[in-house]
Coordinates of C-alpha atoms and ligand atoms in Angstrom, one line a residue:
M1 CA -0.1 0.0 -0.1
E2 CA 1.3 3.4 -0.9
M3 CA -1.6 5.8 -0.5
V4 CA -3.1 4.5 2.6
L5 CA -1.2 3.3 5.7
Y6 CA -2.3 0.9 8.3
E7 CA -0.7 0.3 11.8
V8 CA -1.8 -1.5 14.9
S9 CA -0.8 -0.7 18.4
G10 CA -2.3 -3.2 20.9
S11 CA -6.1 -3.4 20.2
I12 CA -6.2 0.1 18.1
G13 CA -5.6 0.2 14.5
T14 CA -4.9 3.5 12.7
I15 CA -5.7 4.1 9.2
T16 CA -3.8 7.0 7.6
I17 CA -4.7 8.4 4.1
N18 CA -1.2 9.2 3.0
R19 CA -1.1 11.3 -0.3
P20 CA 0.1 14.6 1.4
K21 CA 1.2 16.3 -1.8
A22 CA -2.4 16.3 -2.9
L23 CA -3.7 17.0 0.7
N24 CA -4.7 13.4 0.9
A25 CA -7.4 13.8 -2.0
L26 CA -9.4 10.6 -2.6
C27 CA -8.5 9.2 -6.0
S28 CA -9.5 5.7 -7.2
Q29 CA -6.3 4.3 -5.8
V30 CA -6.8 5.7 -2.3
L31 CA -10.4 4.3 -2.4
D32 CA -9.2 0.8 -3.5
E33 CA -6.5 0.7 -1.0
L34 CA -8.9 1.9 1.9
N35 CA -11.3 -0.9 0.9
E36 CA -8.4 -3.5 1.0
I37 CA -7.2 -2.3 4.4
L38 CA -10.7 -2.4 5.8
D39 CA -11.0 -6.1 4.5
S40 CA -7.7 -6.9 6.3
V41 CA -8.4 -5.6 9.7
D42 CA -8.0 -8.5 12.2
L43 CA -11.3 -8.3 14.1
E44 CA -10.1 -10.7 16.8
T45 CA -7.4 -8.3 18.2
V46 CA -8.4 -4.8 16.9
R47 CA -11.2 -3.3 18.8
C48 CA -11.3 0.4 17.7
L49 CA -10.1 2.1 14.4
I50 CA -8.8 5.7 14.1
V51 CA -8.9 7.3 10.7
T52 CA -6.6 10.3 10.0
G53 CA -4.5 12.1 7.3
S54 CA -0.9 12.4 6.6
G55 CA 0.8 15.8 7.3
E56 CA 0.0 18.8 9.3
K57 CA -2.5 20.5 7.1
S58 CA -5.1 18.0 5.7
F59 CA -7.3 15.3 6.8
V60 CA -8.6 14.9 3.2
A61 CA -9.2 17.7 0.8
G62 CA -11.9 15.9 -0.9
A63 CA -12.3 13.5 -3.9
D64 CA -9.7 14.0 -6.5
I65 CA -10.6 16.9 -8.7
A66 CA -8.2 16.1 -11.4
E67 CA -9.5 12.5 -11.8
M68 CA -13.0 13.6 -11.8
S69 CA -12.7 16.6 -14.3
T70 CA -13.0 14.4 -17.4
L71 CA -15.6 11.8 -16.3
T72 CA -18.7 11.2 -18.3
K73 CA -22.1 10.9 -16.5
E74 CA -21.7 7.1 -16.3
Q75 CA -18.4 7.3 -15.0
G76 CA -19.3 10.0 -12.6
E77 CA -22.0 7.8 -11.1
A78 CA -19.7 4.9 -11.0
F79 CA -17.0 6.9 -9.1
G80 CA -19.8 7.9 -6.6
K81 CA -20.7 4.4 -6.2
K82 CA -17.1 3.4 -5.6
G83 CA -16.8 5.9 -2.8
N84 CA -20.1 5.1 -1.3
D85 CA -19.4 1.5 -1.2
V86 CA -16.2 2.0 0.7
F87 CA -17.8 4.6 3.1
L88 CA -20.7 2.3 3.7
K89 CA -18.4 -0.5 4.6
L90 CA -16.6 1.8 7.0
E91 CA -20.1 3.1 8.5
H92 CA -21.2 -0.4 9.1
F93 CA -17.6 -1.7 10.3
P94 CA -18.1 -4.1 13.0
I95 CA -15.9 -2.2 15.5
P96 CA -16.1 1.5 16.2
T97 CA -14.2 4.2 14.2
I98 CA -13.0 7.5 15.2
A99 CA -12.1 10.2 12.6
A100 CA -9.1 12.3 13.9
V101 CA -9.6 15.3 11.7
N102 CA -6.2 17.1 11.4
G103 CA -6.8 19.8 9.0
F104 CA -9.1 20.3 5.8
A105 CA -12.0 17.9 5.6
L106 CA -13.6 19.1 2.5
G107 CA -16.2 17.3 0.2
G108 CA -15.2 13.6 0.3
G109 CA -12.9 14.3 3.3
C110 CA -15.9 15.6 5.3
E111 CA -17.8 12.6 3.9
L112 CA -15.2 10.3 5.1
S113 CA -15.2 11.7 8.6
M114 CA -19.0 11.4 8.6
A115 CA -18.7 7.7 7.7
C116 CA -16.9 7.2 11.0
D117 CA -18.8 6.9 14.4
I118 CA -17.1 9.7 16.2
R119 CA -15.3 12.9 14.9
L120 CA -12.6 14.6 16.9
C121 CA -10.8 17.5 15.2
A122 CA -7.7 19.7 15.6
D123 CA -8.2 23.4 16.0
N124 CA -7.0 24.0 12.4
A125 CA -9.7 21.8 10.9
V126 CA -11.9 23.3 8.1
F127 CA -15.1 21.3 7.3
G128 CA -17.2 21.9 4.2
Q129 CA -19.0 20.5 1.2
P130 CA -17.8 22.8 -1.5
E131 CA -19.1 20.7 -4.5
V132 CA -21.8 22.9 -5.9
G133 CA -19.0 25.4 -6.6
L134 CA -17.3 22.9 -8.8
G135 CA -20.5 22.0 -10.7
I136 CA -21.4 18.8 -8.9
T137 CA -23.4 17.5 -5.8
P138 CA -21.5 15.9 -2.8
G139 CA -21.0 12.3 -4.1
F140 CA -19.7 10.1 -1.2
G141 CA -22.7 10.4 1.0
G142 CA -22.5 14.0 1.9
T143 CA -26.1 15.1 1.2
Q144 CA -27.4 12.1 3.4
R145 CA -25.0 11.8 6.5
L146 CA -24.6 15.7 7.0
A147 CA -28.4 16.0 7.1
R148 CA -28.6 13.0 9.7
I149 CA -25.7 14.4 11.8
V150 CA -26.5 18.1 11.9
G151 CA -30.0 18.2 10.6
P152 CA -31.4 19.2 7.2
N153 CA -31.5 22.9 7.9
I154 CA -27.8 23.3 8.7
A155 CA -26.8 20.6 6.1
K156 CA -28.8 22.5 3.3
E157 CA -27.1 25.8 4.3
M158 CA -23.5 24.3 4.3
I159 CA -24.1 22.3 0.9
L160 CA -26.0 25.1 -1.0
T161 CA -23.8 27.9 0.0
A162 CA -20.7 25.8 -0.4
R163 CA -19.1 27.7 2.5
N164 CA -16.6 26.0 4.7
I165 CA -16.7 26.1 8.6
K166 CA -13.8 26.1 11.1
A167 CA -13.4 23.8 14.1
D168 CA -15.3 25.8 16.6
D169 CA -18.4 26.1 14.3
A170 CA -18.1 22.3 13.5
Y171 CA -18.3 21.8 17.3
R172 CA -21.1 24.3 17.7
I173 CA -23.4 22.5 15.1
G174 CA -22.5 19.0 16.5
L175 CA -20.4 17.9 13.5
V176 CA -17.6 17.1 15.8
N177 CA -17.5 16.0 19.4
A178 CA -14.5 17.9 20.4
V179 CA -11.8 20.1 19.3
Y180 CA -8.1 19.7 20.5
P181 CA -4.8 21.8 19.9
H182 CA -3.3 20.2 16.6
D183 CA -0.5 18.4 18.5
E184 CA -2.9 16.8 21.2
L185 CA -5.3 15.4 18.5
M186 CA -3.8 11.9 18.1
A187 CA -3.3 11.4 21.8
A188 CA -7.0 12.3 22.4
A189 CA -8.0 9.9 19.7
Q190 CA -5.8 7.2 21.1
K191 CA -7.1 7.7 24.6
M192 CA -10.8 7.6 23.5
A193 CA -10.0 4.5 21.4
A194 CA -8.3 2.7 24.4
R195 CA -11.4 3.4 26.5
I196 CA -13.7 2.0 23.9
A197 CA -11.3 -1.0 23.4
G198 CA -11.3 -1.7 27.1
N199 CA -15.1 -2.2 27.2
A200 CA -16.8 -5.5 26.4
P201 CA -16.2 -6.0 22.7
I202 CA -19.5 -7.9 21.9
A203 CA -21.6 -5.2 23.8
V204 CA -19.7 -2.4 22.1
R205 CA -20.2 -3.9 18.5
A206 CA -23.8 -4.5 19.4
S207 CA -24.2 -1.0 20.6
K208 CA -22.7 0.5 17.5
K209 CA -24.9 -1.7 15.3
A210 CA -28.1 -0.8 17.3
I211 CA -27.5 2.8 16.8
T212 CA -26.1 2.7 13.1
E213 CA -28.9 0.4 11.8
G214 CA -31.7 1.6 14.1
L215 CA -31.5 5.3 13.0
D216 CA -32.8 4.2 9.7
L217 CA -35.8 2.1 11.0
P218 CA -39.3 3.1 12.4
I219 CA -38.8 3.1 16.2
E220 CA -40.8 -0.1 16.6
E221 CA -38.4 -1.9 14.4
A222 CA -35.4 -0.1 15.8
V223 CA -36.2 -1.2 19.5
A224 CA -36.8 -4.7 18.2
L225 CA -33.3 -4.7 16.8
E226 CA -32.0 -3.4 20.0
E227 CA -33.8 -6.4 21.9
K228 CA -32.0 -8.9 19.7
L229 CA -28.6 -7.3 20.2
F230 CA -29.2 -6.8 23.9
G231 CA -30.0 -10.6 24.0
S232 CA -27.0 -11.6 22.0
C233 CA -24.9 -10.1 24.9
F234 CA -26.2 -12.4 27.6
D235 CA -24.6 -15.8 28.5
T236 CA -21.3 -14.6 27.1
A237 CA -18.0 -14.7 29.1
D238 CA -17.8 -11.1 29.2
Q239 CA -21.4 -10.5 30.4
K240 CA -20.6 -12.8 33.2
E241 CA -17.4 -11.0 33.9
G242 CA -18.8 -7.5 33.7
M243 CA -21.8 -8.3 35.9
G244 CA -19.8 -10.6 38.2
A245 CA -17.3 -7.8 38.8
F246 CA -20.0 -5.5 39.7
L247 CA -21.7 -7.7 42.2
E248 CA -18.3 -8.7 43.7
K249 CA -17.4 -5.0 44.0
R250 CA -14.2 -5.2 41.9
K251 CA -12.9 -4.1 38.4
P252 CA -13.5 -6.4 35.5
S253 CA -10.4 -8.4 35.0
G254 CA -10.4 -7.9 31.1
F255 CA -12.8 -8.8 28.5
V256 CA -12.1 -11.6 26.1
N257 CA -14.6 -11.0 23.2
K258 CA -16.4 -14.2 23.9
Ligands
LIG301 N1 -8.3 17.1 -5.6 C1 -7.2 17.0 -6.3 N2 -6.1 17.8 -5.9 C2 -6.2 18.4 -4.7 C3 -7.3 18.5 -4.0 C4 -8.5 17.8 -4.5 N3 -9.6 17.8 -3.9 N4 -7.2 19.4 -3.0 C5 -6.0 19.9 -3.1 N5 -5.4 19.4 -4.1 C6 -3.8 19.4 -4.5 C7 -3.8 20.9 -5.2 O1 -4.1 20.7 -6.6 C8 -2.4 21.1 -5.1 O2 -1.6 20.4 -6.1 P1 -0.2 21.0 -6.8 O3 0.6 21.2 -5.7 O4 0.1 19.9 -7.7 O5 -0.9 22.1 -7.6 C9 -2.1 20.5 -3.7 O6 -3.1 19.7 -3.4 C10 -2.0 21.6 -2.6 O7 -3.2 22.3 -2.7 P2 -3.3 23.8 -2.7 O8 -2.0 24.4 -3.4 O9 -4.6 24.3 -3.4 O10 -3.2 24.2 -1.1 P3 -3.8 25.5 -0.5 O11 -3.3 25.4 1.0 O12 -3.6 26.7 -1.3 O13 -5.5 25.3 -0.4 C11 -7.5 23.9 -0.1 C12 -5.9 24.2 0.4 C13 -8.3 25.1 0.3 C14 -7.9 22.7 0.6 C15 -7.5 23.7 -1.7 O14 -6.5 22.8 -2.0 C16 -8.9 23.3 -2.2 O15 -9.7 24.0 -2.2 N6 -8.9 22.1 -2.5 C17 -10.1 21.5 -3.1 C18 -11.2 21.3 -2.0 C19 -12.5 20.9 -2.6 O16 -13.1 21.5 -3.5 N7 -12.9 19.5 -2.3 C20 -14.1 18.9 -2.8 C21 -13.8 18.1 -3.9 S1 -15.2 17.4 -4.8 C22 -15.8 16.1 -3.9 O17 -15.1 15.7 -2.8 C23 -16.8 15.4 -4.5 C24 -17.4 14.3 -3.6 O18 -18.2 14.5 -2.6 C25 -17.2 12.9 -3.9

């Protein structure tokens, strides 16, 4: 892999979009490599993923405008599907994902961050969906996920005006959970990932699935999904350890993902 890096430290995996000369813009090769890396994650050991960008300046500055500039309608649609397929894989990834947004998160970059479960950003981060200024719509899920995360009112304003927003405004509208000084971002993301990774993995995965999938269902079906996932945690070693530790007034001695 050249354009996307993957490293594992303990139970935390970090995916880094690594095309700094183009501010980590998403060309087809980046999307292919990201897809392959997601397929290769060892879900037995890795319990949380961090997604970030190479360099000081950019998380991801969007889909690759040079590559898109000559596409036909059919090729444009196919490129949208390529991005959407990878981002759907990320959104439904079995373990939680944290976007550590270390600079520009524009167009496909904002969309990549929104396909993650949680967004943390550096104080130099800039978010936006500038596509209508380029003569296209957002194409990797931006019209859908932005509206779901910040509501249709603010999503329409951001997308239709194509105006970028800074980190503090991203926090104010609920697009990011927290803002950190640039050099503290990765440590904060790792701390959160470690906290997630320390909880009972079956329950963590089931909670993510219940939220992600339940949001698109009518409430009756959504709570039925929750019931199934709730039930699936019982009679597991981790449920016995978690509840046993509470009843015995001690800390759980470590969860085994069984
Ligand atoms: N695609 C391709 N190349 C890009 C790029 C992109 N999205 N963003 C930046 N680059 C390249 C630049 O072309 C430049 O390359 P060269 O050095 O070879 O000229 C290099 O990265 C550095 O960029 P700048 O010189 O422009 O850096 P800057 O600091 O002056 O500006 C910026 C930074 C404001 C992010 C500016 O680069 C920019 O506006 N980029 C485009 C942002 C954008 O419009 N993104 C949305 C793309 S469309 C999309 O994503 C569709 C979708 O939903 C799928």
